[in-house]
Amino acid sequence: MSNDNELDVLVVDDEESMRFFVKRALERAGHKVQAVANAAAAMDAAKQRPFDVVVTDLRMPGMNGHELFAELLREGIAARVVLMTGFGTVKDAVAAIHAGAEAYITKPFEAEELLVSVQRAGEKARLIAEVGALRSAFESGQFEGMVGNSRPMRKLVSLIARIAPHEGAVLISGESGTGKELVARAIHARSRRAGKPFVAVHCGALPQGLLEAEIFGVEAGAFTGAERTRIGHAERADKGTLFLDEVGEIPLQMQPALLRFLQEGEVVRVGGTTVLHPDVRVVASSQCDLRELVRSGKLRQDLYFRLNVLPLTVPPLRDHSEDVPLLVRGFLARFGHAEALVSTAAMAALTAHPWPGNVRELRNAIERMLALKPGGSIELEDLPEECRGGAMQPVGEPGYRETMENFERRYLEDLLTRAAGNVAEASRLGSIPRASLHARISVLGVDLSRFRIGN
């Protein structure tokens, strides 16, 4: 298993014996360590690759530790700093702490004191990095390929960020089309296993015999046609993540082997006897309630408990419909039509549609519209019939214009309510150019003062 507490540490000290002592103590604790003899070399190293923590002596020839800390801040290098100081320089160390350094330790010190200080600094560094990443994701509306800035999506992103660093099995629940595999990939990308294999298996797409061979592999001669040994997806995912999509589809006869894999980390290829131990984190998903499968006898209860260590649920699109404009713009860009215009009425109708097929259905609808109308703007009449919400009537029928204007007015009023009357914010929420939004507010006679805070 990977070491959740492993840190990248830069050690700076002009005394070779102290560098050796600190480096050895940190490496024995499982950290990656680079040691340099002066602040100039430290700055060069910090610019080459990121460090979680910098452990530096305070008094050194040339640039001292206090000046090194200040230079790291000026360069925007986010590593947390732990200062090593003699008794006579404690005052300077305290001043550095007030300026933002993480801690100081007074020479001579024991290895345990060093390790505690570095670990605390590392935890702070990771927390700051996580908060920064989440803030960036919330502001942009995107997180590891996931799009959304609504409260349900913010909650999901926050949960992913908390779950990702842990090694326990994850069970992702959610309706078909909500993006469960995208969530699994986000967990992998935010984990210590990022950069290692992410292997996905659709458990409902294969019959039992073939599914077992796909996951656990096959020994040569195991059955007719097995002329050579073939490794399974569990081995391919070594050091990485194995994603079991629709895990509830796994046949009852195969579940003991999966349970053994989850409990003991053991894999035996079909037709083989050798026990293998790939280092794999399992993330599973299901669109059905696995507890119902347990009650009906289709899923072993002990397997369910092993899968459900870290549960999370992906919300259906109807529960975060305010993200539809962001998703629409994202799909337009993905299909090479980033500059395409979507009328306010069309966007309002897309937002109001319940999307029983969730994000996948929305994606398919956008792709279909672009195929049928490859240029220009997307108007209400271009939408699939089921997305028009009954607002469309043949042009010329009585009430058509009034119906359309009321529909559009309600949508704009909803945007302005959420934006507290701020047109720029409403423009961002609705993915509507600000000039177009101002024009429609004027044409429809929407009173902005009704939505401003304090009125």
Coordinates of C-alpha atoms in Angstrom, one line a residue:
M1 CA 0.0 0.0 0.0
S2 CA 1.1 3.6 -0.6
N3 CA 2.3 5.7 2.4
D4 CA -0.4 8.3 3.0
N5 CA 2.0 10.3 5.3
E6 CA 4.9 10.5 2.8
L7 CA 6.2 14.1 2.3
D8 CA 8.6 15.7 -0.1
V9 CA 11.1 17.5 2.1
L10 CA 14.0 19.9 1.3
V11 CA 16.7 20.1 4.0
V12 CA 19.1 23.1 4.0
D13 CA 22.1 23.2 6.3
D14 CA 25.7 24.2 5.8
E15 CA 26.9 21.5 8.3
E16 CA 27.3 18.2 6.5
S17 CA 26.8 16.2 9.7
M18 CA 23.5 17.9 10.5
R19 CA 22.3 17.4 6.9
F20 CA 23.1 13.7 7.1
F21 CA 21.3 13.3 10.5
V22 CA 18.2 15.2 9.4
K23 CA 18.0 13.4 6.0
R24 CA 18.5 10.0 7.5
A25 CA 15.8 10.6 10.2
L26 CA 13.3 11.8 7.6
E27 CA 14.0 9.0 5.1
R28 CA 13.6 6.4 7.8
A29 CA 10.2 7.8 8.5
G30 CA 9.2 7.2 4.9
H31 CA 9.7 10.7 3.4
K32 CA 11.4 11.7 0.2
V33 CA 14.3 14.0 1.1
Q34 CA 16.7 16.3 -0.9
A35 CA 19.5 17.9 1.1
V36 CA 21.5 21.0 0.0
A37 CA 24.3 23.0 1.7
N38 CA 23.0 26.6 1.2
A39 CA 20.0 28.8 0.5
A40 CA 20.9 29.5 -3.1
A41 CA 20.9 25.8 -3.8
A42 CA 17.6 25.5 -1.9
M43 CA 16.0 28.1 -4.1
D44 CA 17.2 26.3 -7.3
A45 CA 15.8 23.0 -6.0
A46 CA 12.5 24.6 -5.0
K47 CA 12.0 26.1 -8.4
Q48 CA 12.6 22.7 -10.1
R49 CA 10.0 20.7 -8.3
P50 CA 7.5 21.2 -5.4
F51 CA 8.3 20.4 -1.8
D52 CA 5.7 20.0 1.0
V53 CA 8.2 21.1 3.7
V54 CA 11.5 23.0 3.8
V55 CA 13.6 22.3 6.9
T56 CA 16.4 24.9 7.1
D57 CA 19.1 26.1 9.5
L58 CA 18.6 29.7 10.6
R59 CA 22.3 30.7 10.6
M60 CA 24.2 29.9 7.3
P61 CA 26.8 31.8 5.3
G62 CA 25.3 34.0 2.6
M63 CA 21.5 34.0 2.7
N64 CA 20.4 32.9 6.2
G65 CA 17.3 30.8 7.0
H66 CA 15.1 33.8 7.7
E67 CA 16.0 35.4 4.3
L68 CA 15.5 32.0 2.6
F69 CA 12.0 31.9 4.0
A70 CA 11.3 35.5 2.8
E71 CA 12.6 34.6 -0.7
L72 CA 10.4 31.5 -0.9
L73 CA 7.4 33.7 -0.1
R74 CA 8.4 36.3 -2.7
E75 CA 8.7 33.5 -5.3
G76 CA 5.2 32.2 -4.4
I77 CA 6.6 28.8 -3.4
A78 CA 4.0 27.2 -1.1
A79 CA 6.2 24.8 1.0
R80 CA 5.8 25.1 4.8
V81 CA 9.1 26.0 6.6
V82 CA 10.5 24.5 9.7
L83 CA 13.5 26.3 11.2
M84 CA 16.5 24.7 13.0
T85 CA 18.1 27.2 15.4
G86 CA 20.6 27.5 18.2
F87 CA 19.5 29.0 21.5
G88 CA 21.0 32.4 20.6
T89 CA 18.9 32.8 17.5
V90 CA 15.5 31.9 19.0
K91 CA 14.4 35.5 18.8
D92 CA 14.9 35.5 15.0
A93 CA 13.1 32.2 14.7
V94 CA 10.1 33.6 16.6
A95 CA 10.1 36.6 14.3
A96 CA 10.0 34.1 11.3
I97 CA 7.1 32.3 12.9
H98 CA 5.1 35.5 13.2
A99 CA 5.9 36.1 9.5
G100 CA 4.4 32.7 8.6
A101 CA 7.0 30.0 9.1
E102 CA 5.5 26.8 10.5
A103 CA 7.7 25.9 13.5
Y104 CA 11.2 26.0 14.9
I105 CA 13.3 23.4 16.8
T106 CA 16.2 24.2 18.9
K107 CA 19.5 22.4 18.4
P108 CA 20.4 19.9 19.6
F109 CA 17.2 18.0 19.1
E110 CA 16.0 14.4 19.0
A111 CA 14.8 12.8 15.8
E112 CA 11.3 12.4 17.2
E113 CA 11.0 16.2 17.7
L114 CA 12.1 16.8 14.1
L115 CA 9.6 14.2 12.8
V116 CA 6.6 15.7 14.7
S117 CA 7.4 19.2 13.5
V118 CA 7.8 18.1 9.9
Q119 CA 4.6 16.0 9.9
R120 CA 2.5 18.8 11.3
A121 CA 4.0 21.2 8.7
G122 CA 3.2 18.7 6.0
E123 CA -0.4 18.3 7.1
K124 CA -0.8 22.1 7.0
A125 CA 0.7 22.2 3.5
R126 CA -1.7 19.6 2.2
L127 CA -4.7 21.2 3.8
I128 CA -3.8 24.6 2.2
A129 CA -3.3 22.9 -1.2
E130 CA -6.6 21.1 -0.9
V131 CA -8.5 24.2 0.0
G132 CA -6.8 26.1 -2.8
A133 CA -7.7 23.4 -5.3
L134 CA -11.3 23.3 -4.1
R135 CA -11.6 27.1 -4.2
S136 CA -10.3 27.1 -7.8
A137 CA -12.7 24.3 -8.7
F138 CA -15.7 26.2 -7.2
E139 CA -14.7 29.5 -8.9
S140 CA -14.3 27.8 -12.3
G141 CA -17.2 25.4 -12.0
Q142 CA -14.8 22.5 -12.9
F143 CA -13.1 19.8 -10.9
E144 CA -11.2 17.0 -12.5
G145 CA -13.5 17.1 -15.6
M146 CA -16.6 17.5 -13.5
V147 CA -18.7 20.6 -14.2
G148 CA -20.9 22.3 -11.7
N149 CA -21.0 25.1 -9.2
S150 CA -24.3 24.3 -7.4
R151 CA -24.5 23.4 -3.7
P152 CA -25.0 19.6 -4.5
M153 CA -21.9 19.6 -6.7
R154 CA -19.9 21.6 -4.2
K155 CA -20.8 19.0 -1.6
L156 CA -19.8 16.2 -3.9
V157 CA -16.4 17.8 -4.8
S158 CA -15.7 18.4 -1.1
L159 CA -16.5 14.8 -0.3
I160 CA -14.2 13.5 -3.1
A161 CA -11.4 15.7 -1.8
R162 CA -11.8 14.2 1.7
I163 CA -12.1 10.6 0.5
A164 CA -9.4 10.6 -2.1
P165 CA -6.3 10.4 0.2
H166 CA -7.6 7.4 2.1
E167 CA -7.0 3.8 0.9
G168 CA -10.5 2.3 1.8
A169 CA -12.8 1.0 -0.8
V170 CA -15.2 3.5 -2.2
L171 CA -18.8 2.8 -3.3
I172 CA -20.3 5.4 -5.7
S173 CA -24.1 5.4 -6.0
G174 CA -26.2 7.3 -8.5
E175 CA -28.6 7.0 -11.4
S176 CA -27.5 6.1 -14.8
G177 CA -25.8 8.9 -16.7
T178 CA -24.8 11.0 -13.6
G179 CA -21.1 10.5 -14.2
K180 CA -20.0 7.9 -11.7
E181 CA -16.9 6.9 -13.6
L182 CA -15.9 10.5 -13.8
V183 CA -16.2 10.7 -10.0
A184 CA -14.1 7.5 -9.7
R185 CA -11.4 9.1 -12.0
A186 CA -11.5 12.2 -9.9
I187 CA -10.9 10.2 -6.7
H188 CA -8.0 8.4 -8.4
A189 CA -6.5 11.7 -9.7
R190 CA -6.7 13.2 -6.1
S191 CA -5.2 10.2 -4.4
R192 CA -1.6 9.1 -3.8
R193 CA -2.1 6.7 -6.7
A194 CA -2.5 9.5 -9.3
G195 CA -0.2 8.8 -12.2
K196 CA -0.5 5.0 -11.7
P197 CA -3.0 2.9 -13.7
F198 CA -6.8 3.5 -13.5
V199 CA -8.5 0.4 -14.8
A200 CA -12.2 0.3 -15.4
V201 CA -14.3 -2.9 -15.7
H202 CA -18.0 -2.9 -16.6
C203 CA -19.3 -5.8 -14.5
G204 CA -22.6 -6.1 -16.3
A205 CA -21.2 -6.3 -19.8
L206 CA -19.6 -9.8 -19.6
P207 CA -20.9 -13.3 -18.6
Q208 CA -19.6 -14.7 -15.3
G209 CA -16.7 -16.9 -16.7
L210 CA -15.4 -14.2 -18.9
L211 CA -15.8 -11.5 -16.2
E212 CA -13.8 -13.6 -13.7
A213 CA -11.0 -14.1 -16.3
E214 CA -11.0 -10.3 -17.1
I215 CA -10.6 -9.3 -13.5
F216 CA -8.3 -12.0 -12.1
G217 CA -6.6 -13.3 -15.2
V218 CA -6.1 -16.8 -16.8
E219 CA -3.4 -19.4 -16.6
A220 CA -2.3 -21.1 -19.8
G221 CA -4.3 -24.3 -20.3
A222 CA -7.1 -23.3 -17.8
F223 CA -9.7 -24.1 -20.5
T224 CA -9.9 -24.8 -24.2
G225 CA -8.4 -21.9 -26.1
A226 CA -6.4 -20.5 -23.2
E227 CA -3.1 -21.1 -24.9
R228 CA -1.1 -18.5 -22.9
T229 CA -1.2 -16.9 -19.5
R230 CA -3.1 -13.6 -19.5
I231 CA -3.0 -11.2 -16.6
G232 CA -6.2 -9.7 -15.3
H233 CA -7.3 -6.1 -14.6
A234 CA -6.6 -6.5 -10.9
E235 CA -2.9 -7.1 -11.8
R236 CA -2.9 -4.3 -14.5
A237 CA -4.1 -1.9 -11.8
D238 CA -1.2 -2.6 -9.5
K239 CA -0.2 0.5 -7.5
G240 CA -3.3 2.2 -9.0
T241 CA -7.1 2.0 -8.9
L242 CA -9.5 -0.7 -10.1
F243 CA -13.0 0.7 -10.9
L244 CA -15.8 -1.9 -10.8
D245 CA -18.7 -0.3 -12.7
E246 CA -22.1 -1.7 -11.8
V247 CA -20.7 -4.0 -9.2
G248 CA -24.2 -5.3 -8.3
E249 CA -24.1 -7.2 -11.6
I250 CA -21.3 -9.5 -10.4
P251 CA -22.8 -13.1 -10.3
L252 CA -23.2 -14.6 -6.8
Q253 CA -20.8 -17.5 -7.7
M254 CA -18.0 -15.1 -8.3
Q255 CA -18.5 -12.9 -5.2
P256 CA -16.3 -15.0 -2.8
A257 CA -13.3 -14.4 -5.0
L258 CA -14.0 -10.7 -5.1
L259 CA -14.5 -10.7 -1.3
R260 CA -11.1 -12.5 -0.8
F261 CA -9.5 -9.9 -3.0
L262 CA -11.0 -7.0 -1.0
Q263 CA -10.2 -8.6 2.4
E264 CA -6.8 -10.1 1.9
G265 CA -5.6 -8.4 -1.3
E266 CA -5.3 -11.9 -2.9
V267 CA -5.7 -12.8 -6.5
V268 CA -5.6 -16.3 -8.0
R269 CA -5.8 -16.5 -11.8
V270 CA -8.5 -18.8 -13.3
G271 CA -7.0 -22.3 -13.6
G272 CA -4.0 -21.3 -11.4
T273 CA -2.8 -21.9 -7.9
T274 CA -0.3 -19.1 -7.3
V275 CA -1.6 -16.5 -4.9
L276 CA -0.8 -12.9 -6.1
H277 CA -1.0 -9.7 -4.1
P278 CA -1.4 -6.7 -6.4
D279 CA -1.5 -3.3 -4.5
V280 CA -4.8 -2.0 -5.7
R281 CA -7.5 0.4 -4.4
V282 CA -11.0 -0.6 -5.4
V283 CA -13.7 1.9 -6.3
A284 CA -17.1 0.5 -7.2
S285 CA -20.3 2.0 -8.5
S286 CA -23.9 1.0 -8.8
Q287 CA -27.1 2.6 -10.1
C288 CA -29.3 0.2 -8.0
D289 CA -29.6 0.0 -4.2
L290 CA -27.1 -2.7 -3.2
R291 CA -29.0 -3.1 0.1
E292 CA -32.0 -4.4 -1.8
L293 CA -29.7 -6.9 -3.6
V294 CA -28.5 -8.0 -0.2
R295 CA -32.1 -8.5 1.0
S296 CA -33.0 -10.4 -2.1
G297 CA -30.0 -12.7 -1.8
K298 CA -28.3 -11.5 -4.9
L299 CA -25.4 -9.9 -3.1
R300 CA -23.4 -11.2 -0.2
Q301 CA -23.8 -9.0 2.9
D302 CA -20.1 -9.3 3.8
L303 CA -19.1 -8.2 0.3
Y304 CA -21.5 -5.2 0.6
F305 CA -19.8 -4.1 3.8
R306 CA -16.4 -4.4 2.2
L307 CA -17.4 -2.3 -0.7
N308 CA -19.2 0.4 1.3
V309 CA -16.3 1.6 3.4
L310 CA -16.4 5.1 1.9
P311 CA -19.8 5.8 0.3
L312 CA -20.8 8.8 -1.8
T313 CA -23.8 9.6 -4.0
V314 CA -23.7 11.5 -7.3
P315 CA -26.9 13.7 -7.5
P316 CA -29.2 13.4 -10.5
L317 CA -29.1 16.4 -12.8
R318 CA -32.6 17.5 -11.8
D319 CA -31.3 18.1 -8.3
H320 CA -28.7 20.6 -9.6
S321 CA -30.4 22.0 -12.7
E322 CA -28.6 25.4 -12.1
D323 CA -25.5 23.7 -13.5
V324 CA -27.2 23.0 -16.9
P325 CA -25.9 26.3 -18.5
L326 CA -22.3 25.4 -17.4
L327 CA -22.7 21.9 -18.8
V328 CA -24.2 23.2 -22.0
R329 CA -21.2 25.6 -22.6
G330 CA -18.8 22.8 -21.7
F331 CA -20.3 20.4 -24.2
L332 CA -20.4 23.0 -26.9
A333 CA -16.7 23.6 -26.4
R334 CA -16.0 19.9 -26.4
F335 CA -17.8 19.5 -29.8
G336 CA -15.8 22.4 -31.3
H337 CA -18.6 25.0 -31.0
A338 CA -17.4 27.1 -28.1
E339 CA -18.6 30.4 -29.8
A340 CA -22.1 29.0 -30.5
L341 CA -24.9 31.2 -29.1
V342 CA -27.8 29.7 -27.1
S343 CA -30.9 31.9 -26.9
T344 CA -32.2 32.7 -23.4
A345 CA -35.4 30.8 -24.1
A346 CA -33.5 27.7 -25.3
M347 CA -31.3 27.8 -22.2
A348 CA -34.3 28.3 -19.9
A349 CA -36.0 25.3 -21.5
L350 CA -32.8 23.1 -21.2
T351 CA -32.5 24.1 -17.5
A352 CA -36.2 23.4 -16.8
H353 CA -36.1 19.9 -18.4
P354 CA -35.9 17.1 -15.8
W355 CA -33.3 15.1 -17.8
P356 CA -34.2 11.5 -16.7
G357 CA -31.0 10.4 -18.5
N358 CA -29.0 12.9 -16.5
V359 CA -25.8 14.4 -17.9
R360 CA -25.4 11.7 -20.5
E361 CA -28.8 12.6 -22.0
L362 CA -27.9 16.3 -22.0
R363 CA -24.6 15.6 -23.8
N364 CA -26.4 13.5 -26.4
A365 CA -29.0 16.2 -26.9
I366 CA -26.3 18.9 -27.5
E367 CA -24.5 16.6 -29.9
R368 CA -27.7 15.9 -31.8
M369 CA -28.6 19.6 -32.1
L370 CA -25.2 20.5 -33.4
A371 CA -25.3 17.7 -36.0
L372 CA -28.7 19.0 -37.3
K373 CA -27.7 22.7 -37.1
P374 CA -23.9 22.9 -37.3
G375 CA -23.7 26.7 -37.3
G376 CA -25.3 29.8 -35.8
S377 CA -27.4 30.1 -32.6
I378 CA -29.4 27.5 -30.9
E379 CA -33.0 28.6 -30.5
L380 CA -35.9 27.0 -28.7
E381 CA -37.3 25.4 -31.8
D382 CA -33.9 23.6 -32.3
L383 CA -34.3 21.7 -29.1
P384 CA -35.6 18.1 -29.0
E385 CA -39.3 18.1 -28.7
E386 CA -39.3 16.6 -25.2
C387 CA -37.0 19.5 -24.0
R388 CA -39.4 22.3 -25.0
G389 CA -41.5 21.8 -21.9
G390 CA -44.7 22.6 -23.8
A391 CA -43.6 26.2 -24.3
M392 CA -43.5 25.8 -28.1
Q393 CA -46.6 26.4 -30.1
P394 CA -46.9 26.9 -33.9
V395 CA -46.0 30.4 -34.8
G396 CA -49.1 32.5 -35.2
E397 CA -51.2 30.7 -32.6
P398 CA -52.7 33.1 -30.1
G399 CA -50.7 33.4 -27.0
Y400 CA -47.4 32.1 -28.4
R401 CA -45.4 35.4 -27.9
E402 CA -46.9 35.9 -24.5
T403 CA -46.1 32.4 -23.4
M404 CA -42.5 32.7 -24.6
E405 CA -41.9 36.0 -22.9
N406 CA -43.4 34.8 -19.6
F407 CA -41.2 31.7 -19.8
E408 CA -38.1 33.8 -20.5
R409 CA -39.0 36.4 -17.8
R410 CA -39.4 33.7 -15.1
Y411 CA -36.0 32.3 -16.0
L412 CA -34.3 35.7 -15.9
E413 CA -36.0 36.6 -12.6
D414 CA -34.7 33.3 -11.1
L415 CA -31.2 34.1 -12.2
L416 CA -31.4 37.6 -10.8
T417 CA -32.8 36.3 -7.5
R418 CA -29.8 33.9 -7.1
A419 CA -27.5 36.8 -8.1
A420 CA -29.1 39.3 -5.7
G421 CA -29.7 41.6 -8.6
N422 CA -26.1 41.6 -9.8
V423 CA -26.3 41.4 -13.6
A424 CA -22.7 40.4 -14.0
E425 CA -23.2 37.4 -11.6
A426 CA -26.5 36.5 -13.3
S427 CA -24.7 36.6 -16.7
R428 CA -22.1 34.2 -15.3
L429 CA -24.7 31.8 -13.7
G430 CA -26.7 31.7 -16.9
S431 CA -23.8 31.7 -19.3
I432 CA -25.5 34.6 -21.1
P433 CA -23.4 37.5 -22.6
R434 CA -23.9 40.5 -20.3
A435 CA -25.0 42.8 -23.2
S436 CA -27.6 40.3 -24.3
L437 CA -28.8 39.9 -20.7
H438 CA -29.2 43.7 -20.3
A439 CA -31.1 43.9 -23.6
R440 CA -33.5 41.2 -22.6
I441 CA -34.0 42.7 -19.1
S442 CA -35.0 45.9 -20.8
V443 CA -37.2 44.4 -23.4
L444 CA -39.1 42.2 -20.9
G445 CA -39.4 45.1 -18.4
V446 CA -37.7 43.2 -15.5
D447 CA -37.3 45.5 -12.5
L448 CA -33.7 45.0 -11.2
S449 CA -34.4 46.9 -7.9
R450 CA -36.6 44.0 -6.7
F451 CA -33.7 41.7 -6.5
R452 CA -31.1 43.8 -4.8
I453 CA -30.2 43.1 -1.2
G454 CA -31.7 45.6 1.1
N455 CA -34.8 46.3 -0.9

